[in-house]
C-alpha positions as protocol buffer text, in pm:
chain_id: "A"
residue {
  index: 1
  type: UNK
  ca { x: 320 y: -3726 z: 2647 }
}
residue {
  index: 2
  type: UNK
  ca { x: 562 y: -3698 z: 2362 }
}
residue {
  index: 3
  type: UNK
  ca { x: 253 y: -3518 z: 2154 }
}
residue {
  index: 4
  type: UNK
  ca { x: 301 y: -3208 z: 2491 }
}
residue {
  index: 5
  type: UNK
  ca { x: 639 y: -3242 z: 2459 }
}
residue {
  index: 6
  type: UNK
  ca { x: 649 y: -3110 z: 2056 }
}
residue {
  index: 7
  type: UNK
  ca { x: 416 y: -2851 z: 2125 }
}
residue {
  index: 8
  type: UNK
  ca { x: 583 y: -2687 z: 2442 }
}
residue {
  index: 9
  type: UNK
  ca { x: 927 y: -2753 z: 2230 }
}
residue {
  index: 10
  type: UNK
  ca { x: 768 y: -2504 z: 1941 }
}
residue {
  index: 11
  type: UNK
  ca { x: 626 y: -2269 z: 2160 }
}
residue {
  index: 12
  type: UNK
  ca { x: 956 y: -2235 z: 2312 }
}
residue {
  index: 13
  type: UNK
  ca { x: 1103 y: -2197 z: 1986 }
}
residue {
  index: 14
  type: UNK
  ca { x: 866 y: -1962 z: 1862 }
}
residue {
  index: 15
  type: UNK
  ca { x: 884 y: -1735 z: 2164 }
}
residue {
  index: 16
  type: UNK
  ca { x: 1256 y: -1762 z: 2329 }
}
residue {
  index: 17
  type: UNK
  ca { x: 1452 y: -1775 z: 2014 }
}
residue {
  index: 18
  type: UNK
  ca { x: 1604 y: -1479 z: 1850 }
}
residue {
  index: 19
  type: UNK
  ca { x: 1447 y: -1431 z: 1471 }
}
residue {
  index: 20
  type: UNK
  ca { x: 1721 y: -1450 z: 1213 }
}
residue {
  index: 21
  type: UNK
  ca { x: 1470 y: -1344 z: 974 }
}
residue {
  index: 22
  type: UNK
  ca { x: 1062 y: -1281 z: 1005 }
}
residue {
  index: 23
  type: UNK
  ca { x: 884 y: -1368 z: 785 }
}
residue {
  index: 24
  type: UNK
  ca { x: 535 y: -1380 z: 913 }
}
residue {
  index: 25
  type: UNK
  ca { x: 380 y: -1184 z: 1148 }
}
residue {
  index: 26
  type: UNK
  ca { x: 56 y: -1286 z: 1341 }
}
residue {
  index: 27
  type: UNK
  ca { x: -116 y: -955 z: 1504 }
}
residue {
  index: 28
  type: UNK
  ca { x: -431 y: -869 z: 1668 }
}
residue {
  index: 29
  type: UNK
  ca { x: -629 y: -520 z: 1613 }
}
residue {
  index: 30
  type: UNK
  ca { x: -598 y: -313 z: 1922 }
}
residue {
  index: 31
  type: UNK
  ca { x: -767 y: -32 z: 1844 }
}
residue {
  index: 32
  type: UNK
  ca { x: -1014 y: -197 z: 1647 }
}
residue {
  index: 33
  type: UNK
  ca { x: -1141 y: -375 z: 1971 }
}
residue {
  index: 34
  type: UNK
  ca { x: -1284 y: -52 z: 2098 }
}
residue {
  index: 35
  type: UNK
  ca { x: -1507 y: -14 z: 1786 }
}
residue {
  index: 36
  type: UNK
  ca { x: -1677 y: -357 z: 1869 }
}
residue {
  index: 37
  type: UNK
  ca { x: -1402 y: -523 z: 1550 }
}
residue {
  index: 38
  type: UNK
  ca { x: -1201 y: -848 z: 1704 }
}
residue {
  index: 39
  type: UNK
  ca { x: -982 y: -912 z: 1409 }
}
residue {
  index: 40
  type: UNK
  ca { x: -636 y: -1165 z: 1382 }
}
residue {
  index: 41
  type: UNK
  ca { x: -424 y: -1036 z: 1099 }
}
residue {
  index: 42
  type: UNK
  ca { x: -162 y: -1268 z: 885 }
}
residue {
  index: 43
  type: UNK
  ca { x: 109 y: -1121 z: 729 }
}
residue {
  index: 44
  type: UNK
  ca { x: 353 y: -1341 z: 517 }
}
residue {
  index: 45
  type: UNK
  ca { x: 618 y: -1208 z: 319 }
}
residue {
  index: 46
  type: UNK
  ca { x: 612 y: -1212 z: -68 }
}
residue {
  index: 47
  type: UNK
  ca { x: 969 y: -1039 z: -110 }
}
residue {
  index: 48
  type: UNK
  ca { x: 1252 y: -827 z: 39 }
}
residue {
  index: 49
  type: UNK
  ca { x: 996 y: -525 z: 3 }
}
residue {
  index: 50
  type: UNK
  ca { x: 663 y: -656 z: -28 }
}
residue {
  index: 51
  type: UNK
  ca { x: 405 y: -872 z: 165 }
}
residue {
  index: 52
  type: UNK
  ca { x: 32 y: -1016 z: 161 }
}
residue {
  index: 53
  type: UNK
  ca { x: -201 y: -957 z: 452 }
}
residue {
  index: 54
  type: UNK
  ca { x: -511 y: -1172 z: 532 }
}
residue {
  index: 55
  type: UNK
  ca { x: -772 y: -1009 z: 850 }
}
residue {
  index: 56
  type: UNK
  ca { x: -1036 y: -1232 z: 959 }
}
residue {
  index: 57
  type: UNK
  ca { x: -1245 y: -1087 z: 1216 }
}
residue {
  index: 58
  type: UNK
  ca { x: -1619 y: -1059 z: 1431 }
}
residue {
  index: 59
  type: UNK
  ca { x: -1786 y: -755 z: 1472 }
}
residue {
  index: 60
  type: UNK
  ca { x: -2056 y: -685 z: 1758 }
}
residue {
  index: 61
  type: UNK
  ca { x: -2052 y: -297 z: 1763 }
}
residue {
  index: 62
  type: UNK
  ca { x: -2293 y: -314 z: 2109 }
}
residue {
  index: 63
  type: UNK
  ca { x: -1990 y: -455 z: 2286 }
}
residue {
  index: 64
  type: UNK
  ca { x: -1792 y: -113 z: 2200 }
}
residue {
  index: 65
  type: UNK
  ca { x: -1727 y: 113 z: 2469 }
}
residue {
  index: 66
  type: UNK
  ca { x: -1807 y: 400 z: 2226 }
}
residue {
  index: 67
  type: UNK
  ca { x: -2160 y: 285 z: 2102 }
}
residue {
  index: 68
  type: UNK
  ca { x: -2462 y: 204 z: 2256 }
}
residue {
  index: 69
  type: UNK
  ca { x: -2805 y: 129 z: 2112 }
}
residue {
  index: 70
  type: UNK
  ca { x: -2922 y: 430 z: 2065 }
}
residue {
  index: 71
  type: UNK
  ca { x: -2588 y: 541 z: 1852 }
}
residue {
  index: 72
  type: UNK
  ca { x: -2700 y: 230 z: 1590 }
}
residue {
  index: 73
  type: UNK
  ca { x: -3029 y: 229 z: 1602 }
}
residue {
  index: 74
  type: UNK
  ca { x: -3257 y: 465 z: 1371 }
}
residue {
  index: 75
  type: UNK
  ca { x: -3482 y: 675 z: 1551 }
}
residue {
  index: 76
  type: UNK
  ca { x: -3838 y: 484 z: 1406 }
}
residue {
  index: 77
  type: UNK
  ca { x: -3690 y: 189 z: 1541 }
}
residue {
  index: 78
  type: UNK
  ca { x: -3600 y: -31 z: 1874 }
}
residue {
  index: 79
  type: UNK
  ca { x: -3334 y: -275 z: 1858 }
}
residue {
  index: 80
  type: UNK
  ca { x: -3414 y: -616 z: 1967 }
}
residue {
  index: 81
  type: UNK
  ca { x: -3100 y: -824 z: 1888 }
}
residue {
  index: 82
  type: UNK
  ca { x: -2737 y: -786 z: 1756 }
}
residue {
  index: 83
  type: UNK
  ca { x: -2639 y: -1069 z: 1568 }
}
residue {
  index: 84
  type: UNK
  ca { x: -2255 y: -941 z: 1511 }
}
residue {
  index: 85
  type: UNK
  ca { x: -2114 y: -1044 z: 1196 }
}
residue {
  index: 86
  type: UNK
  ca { x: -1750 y: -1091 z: 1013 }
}
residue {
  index: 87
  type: UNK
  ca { x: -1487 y: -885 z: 852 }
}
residue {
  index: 88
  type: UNK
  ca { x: -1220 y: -992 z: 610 }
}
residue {
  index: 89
  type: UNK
  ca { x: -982 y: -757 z: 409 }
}
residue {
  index: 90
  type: UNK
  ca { x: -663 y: -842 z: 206 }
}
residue {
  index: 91
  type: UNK
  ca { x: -415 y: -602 z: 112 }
}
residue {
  index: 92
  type: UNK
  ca { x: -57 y: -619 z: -88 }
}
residue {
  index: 93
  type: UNK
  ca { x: 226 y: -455 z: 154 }
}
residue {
  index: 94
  type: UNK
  ca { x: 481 y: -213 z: -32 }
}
residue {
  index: 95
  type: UNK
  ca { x: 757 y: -138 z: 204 }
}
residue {
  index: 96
  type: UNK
  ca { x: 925 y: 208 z: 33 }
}
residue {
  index: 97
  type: UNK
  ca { x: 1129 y: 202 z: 363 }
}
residue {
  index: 98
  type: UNK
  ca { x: 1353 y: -56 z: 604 }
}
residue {
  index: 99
  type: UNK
  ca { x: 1625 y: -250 z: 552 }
}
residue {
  index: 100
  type: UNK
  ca { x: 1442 y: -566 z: 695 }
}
residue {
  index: 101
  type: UNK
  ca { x: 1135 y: -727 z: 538 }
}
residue {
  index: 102
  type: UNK
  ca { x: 819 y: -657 z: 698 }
}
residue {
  index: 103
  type: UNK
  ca { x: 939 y: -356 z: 881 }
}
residue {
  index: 104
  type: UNK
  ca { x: 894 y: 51 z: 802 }
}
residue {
  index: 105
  type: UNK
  ca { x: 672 y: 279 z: 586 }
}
residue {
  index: 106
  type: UNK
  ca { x: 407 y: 113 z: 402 }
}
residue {
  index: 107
  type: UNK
  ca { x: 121 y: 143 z: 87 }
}
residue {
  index: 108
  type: UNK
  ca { x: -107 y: -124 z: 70 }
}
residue {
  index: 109
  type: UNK
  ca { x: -386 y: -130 z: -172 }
}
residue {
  index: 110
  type: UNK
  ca { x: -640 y: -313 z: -7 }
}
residue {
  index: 111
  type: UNK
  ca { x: -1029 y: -498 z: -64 }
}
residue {
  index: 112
  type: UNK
  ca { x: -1253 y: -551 z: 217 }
}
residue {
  index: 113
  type: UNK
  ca { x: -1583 y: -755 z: 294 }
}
residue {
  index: 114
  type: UNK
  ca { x: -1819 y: -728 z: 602 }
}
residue {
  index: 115
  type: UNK
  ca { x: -2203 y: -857 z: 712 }
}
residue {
  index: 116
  type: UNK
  ca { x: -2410 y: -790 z: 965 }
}
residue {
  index: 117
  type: UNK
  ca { x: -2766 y: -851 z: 1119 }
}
residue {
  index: 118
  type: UNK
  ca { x: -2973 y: -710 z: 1339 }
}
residue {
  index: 119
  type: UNK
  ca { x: -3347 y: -746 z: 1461 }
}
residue {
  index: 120
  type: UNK
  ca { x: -3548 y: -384 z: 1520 }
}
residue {
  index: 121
  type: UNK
  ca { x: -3922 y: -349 z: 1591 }
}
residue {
  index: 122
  type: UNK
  ca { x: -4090 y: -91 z: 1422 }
}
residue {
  index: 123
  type: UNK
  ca { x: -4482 y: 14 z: 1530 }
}
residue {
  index: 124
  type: UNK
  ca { x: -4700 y: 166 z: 1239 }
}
residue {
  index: 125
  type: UNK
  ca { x: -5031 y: 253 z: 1231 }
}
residue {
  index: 126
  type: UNK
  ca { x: -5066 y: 107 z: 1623 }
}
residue {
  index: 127
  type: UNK
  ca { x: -4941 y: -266 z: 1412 }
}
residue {
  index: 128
  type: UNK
  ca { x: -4610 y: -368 z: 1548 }
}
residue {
  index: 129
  type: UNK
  ca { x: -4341 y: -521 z: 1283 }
}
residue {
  index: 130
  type: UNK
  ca { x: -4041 y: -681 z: 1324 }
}
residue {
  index: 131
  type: UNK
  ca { x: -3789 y: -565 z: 1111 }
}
residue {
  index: 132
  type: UNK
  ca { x: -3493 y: -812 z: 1022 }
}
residue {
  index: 133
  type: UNK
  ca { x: -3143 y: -639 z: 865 }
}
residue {
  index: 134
  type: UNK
  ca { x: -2889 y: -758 z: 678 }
}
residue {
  index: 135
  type: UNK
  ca { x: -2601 y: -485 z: 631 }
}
residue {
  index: 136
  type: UNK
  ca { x: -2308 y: -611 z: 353 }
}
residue {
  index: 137
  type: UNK
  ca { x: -2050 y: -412 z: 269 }
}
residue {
  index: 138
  type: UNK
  ca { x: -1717 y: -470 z: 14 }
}
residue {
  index: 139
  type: UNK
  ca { x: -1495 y: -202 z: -61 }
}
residue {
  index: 140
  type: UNK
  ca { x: -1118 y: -88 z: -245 }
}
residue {
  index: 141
  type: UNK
  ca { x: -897 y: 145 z: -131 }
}
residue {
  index: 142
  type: UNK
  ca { x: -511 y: 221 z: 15 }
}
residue {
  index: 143
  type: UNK
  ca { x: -327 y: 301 z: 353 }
}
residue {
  index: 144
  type: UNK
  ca { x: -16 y: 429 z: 499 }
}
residue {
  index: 145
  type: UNK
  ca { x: 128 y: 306 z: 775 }
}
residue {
  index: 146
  type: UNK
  ca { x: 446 y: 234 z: 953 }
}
residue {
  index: 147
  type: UNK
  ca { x: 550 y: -133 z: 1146 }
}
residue {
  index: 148
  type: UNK
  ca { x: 808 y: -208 z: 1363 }
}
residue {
  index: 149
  type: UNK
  ca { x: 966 y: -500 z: 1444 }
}
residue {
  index: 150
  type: UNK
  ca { x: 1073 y: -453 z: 1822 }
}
residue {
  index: 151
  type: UNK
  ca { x: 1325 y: -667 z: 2017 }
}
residue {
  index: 152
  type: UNK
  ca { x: 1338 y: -921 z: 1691 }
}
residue {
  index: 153
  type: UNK
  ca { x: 1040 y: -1076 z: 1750 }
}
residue {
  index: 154
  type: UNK
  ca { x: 710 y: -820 z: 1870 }
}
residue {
  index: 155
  type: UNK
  ca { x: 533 y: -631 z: 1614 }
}
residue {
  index: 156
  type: UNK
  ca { x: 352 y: -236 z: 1652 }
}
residue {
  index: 157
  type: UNK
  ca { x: 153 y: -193 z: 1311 }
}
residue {
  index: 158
  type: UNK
  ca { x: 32 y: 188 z: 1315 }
}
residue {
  index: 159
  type: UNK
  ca { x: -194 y: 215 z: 991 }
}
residue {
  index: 160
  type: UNK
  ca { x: -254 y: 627 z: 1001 }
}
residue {
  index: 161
  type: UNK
  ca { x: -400 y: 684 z: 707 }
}
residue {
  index: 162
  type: UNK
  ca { x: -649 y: 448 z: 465 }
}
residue {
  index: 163
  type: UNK
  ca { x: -884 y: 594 z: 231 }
}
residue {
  index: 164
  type: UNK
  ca { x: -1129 y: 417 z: 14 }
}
residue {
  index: 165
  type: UNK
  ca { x: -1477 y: 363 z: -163 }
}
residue {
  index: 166
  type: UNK
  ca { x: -1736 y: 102 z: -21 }
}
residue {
  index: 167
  type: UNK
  ca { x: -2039 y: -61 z: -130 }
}
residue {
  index: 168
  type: UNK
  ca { x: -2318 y: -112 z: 128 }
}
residue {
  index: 169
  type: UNK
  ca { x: -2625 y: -301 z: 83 }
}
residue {
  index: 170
  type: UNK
  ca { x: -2873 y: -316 z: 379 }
}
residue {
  index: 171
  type: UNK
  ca { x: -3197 y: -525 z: 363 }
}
residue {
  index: 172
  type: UNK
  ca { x: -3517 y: -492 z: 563 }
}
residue {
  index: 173
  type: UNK
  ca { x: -3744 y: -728 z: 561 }
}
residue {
  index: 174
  type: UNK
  ca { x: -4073 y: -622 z: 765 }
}
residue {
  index: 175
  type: UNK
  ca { x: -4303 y: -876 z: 906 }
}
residue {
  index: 176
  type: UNK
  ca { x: -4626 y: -863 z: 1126 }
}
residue {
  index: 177
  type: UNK
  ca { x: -4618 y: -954 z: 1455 }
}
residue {
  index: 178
  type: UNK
  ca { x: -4907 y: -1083 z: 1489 }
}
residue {
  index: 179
  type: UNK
  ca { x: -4977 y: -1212 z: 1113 }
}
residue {
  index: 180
  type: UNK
  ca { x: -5324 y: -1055 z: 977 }
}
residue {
  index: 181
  type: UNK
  ca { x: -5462 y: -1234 z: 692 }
}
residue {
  index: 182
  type: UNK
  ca { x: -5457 y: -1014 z: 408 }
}
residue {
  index: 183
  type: UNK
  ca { x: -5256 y: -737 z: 519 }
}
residue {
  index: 184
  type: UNK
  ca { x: -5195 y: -477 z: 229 }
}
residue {
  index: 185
  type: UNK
  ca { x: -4776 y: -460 z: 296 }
}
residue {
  index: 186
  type: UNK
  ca { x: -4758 y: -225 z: 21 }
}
residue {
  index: 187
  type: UNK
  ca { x: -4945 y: 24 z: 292 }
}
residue {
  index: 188
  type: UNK
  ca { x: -4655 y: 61 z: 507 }
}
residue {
  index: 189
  type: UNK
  ca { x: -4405 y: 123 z: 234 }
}
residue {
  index: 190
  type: UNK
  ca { x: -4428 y: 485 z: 272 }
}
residue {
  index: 191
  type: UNK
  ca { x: -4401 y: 497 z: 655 }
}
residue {
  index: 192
  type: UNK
  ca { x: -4058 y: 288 z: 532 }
}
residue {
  index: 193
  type: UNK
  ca { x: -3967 y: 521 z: 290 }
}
residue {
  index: 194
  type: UNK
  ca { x: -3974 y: 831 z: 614 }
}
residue {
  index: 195
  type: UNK
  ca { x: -3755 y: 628 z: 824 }
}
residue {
  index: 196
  type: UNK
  ca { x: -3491 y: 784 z: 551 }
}
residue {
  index: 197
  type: UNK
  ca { x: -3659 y: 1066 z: 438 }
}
residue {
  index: 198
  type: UNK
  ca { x: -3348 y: 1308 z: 611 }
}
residue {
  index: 199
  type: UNK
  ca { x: -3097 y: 1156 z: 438 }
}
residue {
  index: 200
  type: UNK
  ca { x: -3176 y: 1236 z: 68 }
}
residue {
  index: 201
  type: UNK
  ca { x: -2914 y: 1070 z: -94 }
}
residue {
  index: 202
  type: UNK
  ca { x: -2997 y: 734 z: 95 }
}
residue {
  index: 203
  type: UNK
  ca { x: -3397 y: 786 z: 57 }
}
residue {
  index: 204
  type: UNK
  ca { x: -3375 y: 825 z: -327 }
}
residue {
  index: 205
  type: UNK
  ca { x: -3232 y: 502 z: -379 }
}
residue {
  index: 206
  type: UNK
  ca { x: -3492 y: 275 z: -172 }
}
residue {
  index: 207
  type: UNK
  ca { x: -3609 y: -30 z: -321 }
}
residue {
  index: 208
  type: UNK
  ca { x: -3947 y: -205 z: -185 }
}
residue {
  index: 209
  type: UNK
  ca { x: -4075 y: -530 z: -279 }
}
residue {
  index: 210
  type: UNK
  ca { x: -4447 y: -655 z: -198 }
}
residue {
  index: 211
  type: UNK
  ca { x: -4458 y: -984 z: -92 }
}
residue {
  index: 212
  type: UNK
  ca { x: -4783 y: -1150 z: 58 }
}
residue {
  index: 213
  type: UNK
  ca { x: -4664 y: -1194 z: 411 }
}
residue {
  index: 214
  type: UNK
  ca { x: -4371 y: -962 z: 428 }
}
residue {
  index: 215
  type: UNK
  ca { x: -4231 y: -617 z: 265 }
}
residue {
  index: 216
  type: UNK
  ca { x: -3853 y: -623 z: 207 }
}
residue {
  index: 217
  type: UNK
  ca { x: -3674 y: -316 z: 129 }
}
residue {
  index: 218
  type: UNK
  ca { x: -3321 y: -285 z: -2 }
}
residue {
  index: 219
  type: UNK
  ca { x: -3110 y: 27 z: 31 }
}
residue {
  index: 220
  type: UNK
  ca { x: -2784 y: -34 z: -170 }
}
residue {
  index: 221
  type: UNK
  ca { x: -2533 y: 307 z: -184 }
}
residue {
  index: 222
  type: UNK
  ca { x: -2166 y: 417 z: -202 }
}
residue {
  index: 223
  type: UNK
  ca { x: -1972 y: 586 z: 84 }
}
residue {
  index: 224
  type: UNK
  ca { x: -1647 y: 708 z: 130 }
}
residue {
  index: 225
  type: UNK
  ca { x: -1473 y: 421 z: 390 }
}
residue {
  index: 226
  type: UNK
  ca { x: -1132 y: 533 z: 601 }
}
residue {
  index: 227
  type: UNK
  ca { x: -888 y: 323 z: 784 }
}
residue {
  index: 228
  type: UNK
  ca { x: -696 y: 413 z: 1109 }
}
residue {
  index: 229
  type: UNK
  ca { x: -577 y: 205 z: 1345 }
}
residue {
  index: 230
  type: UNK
  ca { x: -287 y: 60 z: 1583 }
}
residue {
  index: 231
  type: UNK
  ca { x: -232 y: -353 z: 1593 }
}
residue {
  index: 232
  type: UNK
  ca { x: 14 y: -571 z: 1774 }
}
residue {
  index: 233
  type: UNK
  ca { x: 171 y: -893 z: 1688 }
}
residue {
  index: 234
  type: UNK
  ca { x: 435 y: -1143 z: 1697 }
}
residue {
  index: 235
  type: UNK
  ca { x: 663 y: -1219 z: 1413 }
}
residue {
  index: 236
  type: UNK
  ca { x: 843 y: -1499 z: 1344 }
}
């Protein structure tokens, strides 16, 4: 009983009492949630002007509104199974505006992670494969954006602007489906190759490796990343 009575006596603390001064903030991605990203951002302040962020978050882009199978799926391919995977960024806060910490016009160089994995079937020469992929991704880069601290205590983060460079590295590892002793996977690494072939700058840079019971394929490339979003929080 007295273990329910300390938490209910912080909850009420943390929710009824007027902040003298925030210096965290604890926020959810709103608008990432409609891309298929559920993310929980910590923000701590490092000084008057400046502060660290930590996201942790899941990604399942099938459970978007805005996608559908057929939006991630290359042509060649059928999807099987989304495995979702996790996102994690951490950027340095500098506030160029606000008299209060944690509050107005924002630059925040940031780096980012991400993984995913998915399971495709791919049918060539009348042989069905499955096709496992692994999609990781890290990248740098910087945002503006403006918070606001409303009523002392709820938090509106509107990041309008993030620019960046990331690294992605996909894997595909191709695999029978009915094993054939002494299958030839190097045969099929041209049919692999096509599933690319309209994308130049992504077909150029394919990687195949022959392996006795599997082909695996890695694709690694840059791409421009951008960052725009709206998340809402609590501070305290």
């Amino acid at each position: 009983m007295k273990k329910h009575t300390k938490i209910l006596t912080g909850l009420l603390l943390l929710f009824c009492t007027p902040a003298i001064a925030q210096n965290n903030v604890i926020k959810a991605g709103f608008s990432d949630a409609f891309l298929g990203h559920f993310n929980l951002n910590y923000e701590w302040k490092a000084n008057q002007k400046q502060s660290i962020l930590l996201k942790l978050g899941y990604m399942e882009p099938t459970l978007s509104p805005f996608f559908n199978e057929k939006t991630i799926t290359p042509s060649a391919y059928t999807l099987e199974e989304s495995k979702g995977g996790i996102n994690t960024s951490l950027e340095y806060r500098f506030y160029v505006t606000g008299k209060e910490p944690l509050q107005g016009l924002y630059i925040a160089p940031y780096a980012r992670y991400s993984n995913q994995k998915m399971k495709f079937s791919d049918e060539i020469d009348d042989r069905a494969h499955t096709v496992d992929t692994r999609l990781n991704s890290v990248g740098i880069g910087a945002q503006l954006g403006y918070q606001l601290i409303i009523e002392e205590r709820f938090t509106l983060d509107l990041y309008f602007f993030g620019a960046g460079i990331d690294h992605h590295s996909v894997t595909l590892k191709y695999q029978l489906r009915q094993p054939e002793a002494g299958f030839d996977y190097g045969s099929i690494t041209e049919d692999v190759s096509n599933v690319f072939k309209d994308i130049n700058y992504l077909h150029k840079r394919l990687e195949h490796e022959v392996n006795d019971d599997n082909l695996t394929t890695w694709l690694p490339f840059f791409f421009p990343g951008f960052r725009v979003g709206i998340s809402l929080g609590i501070a305290f």
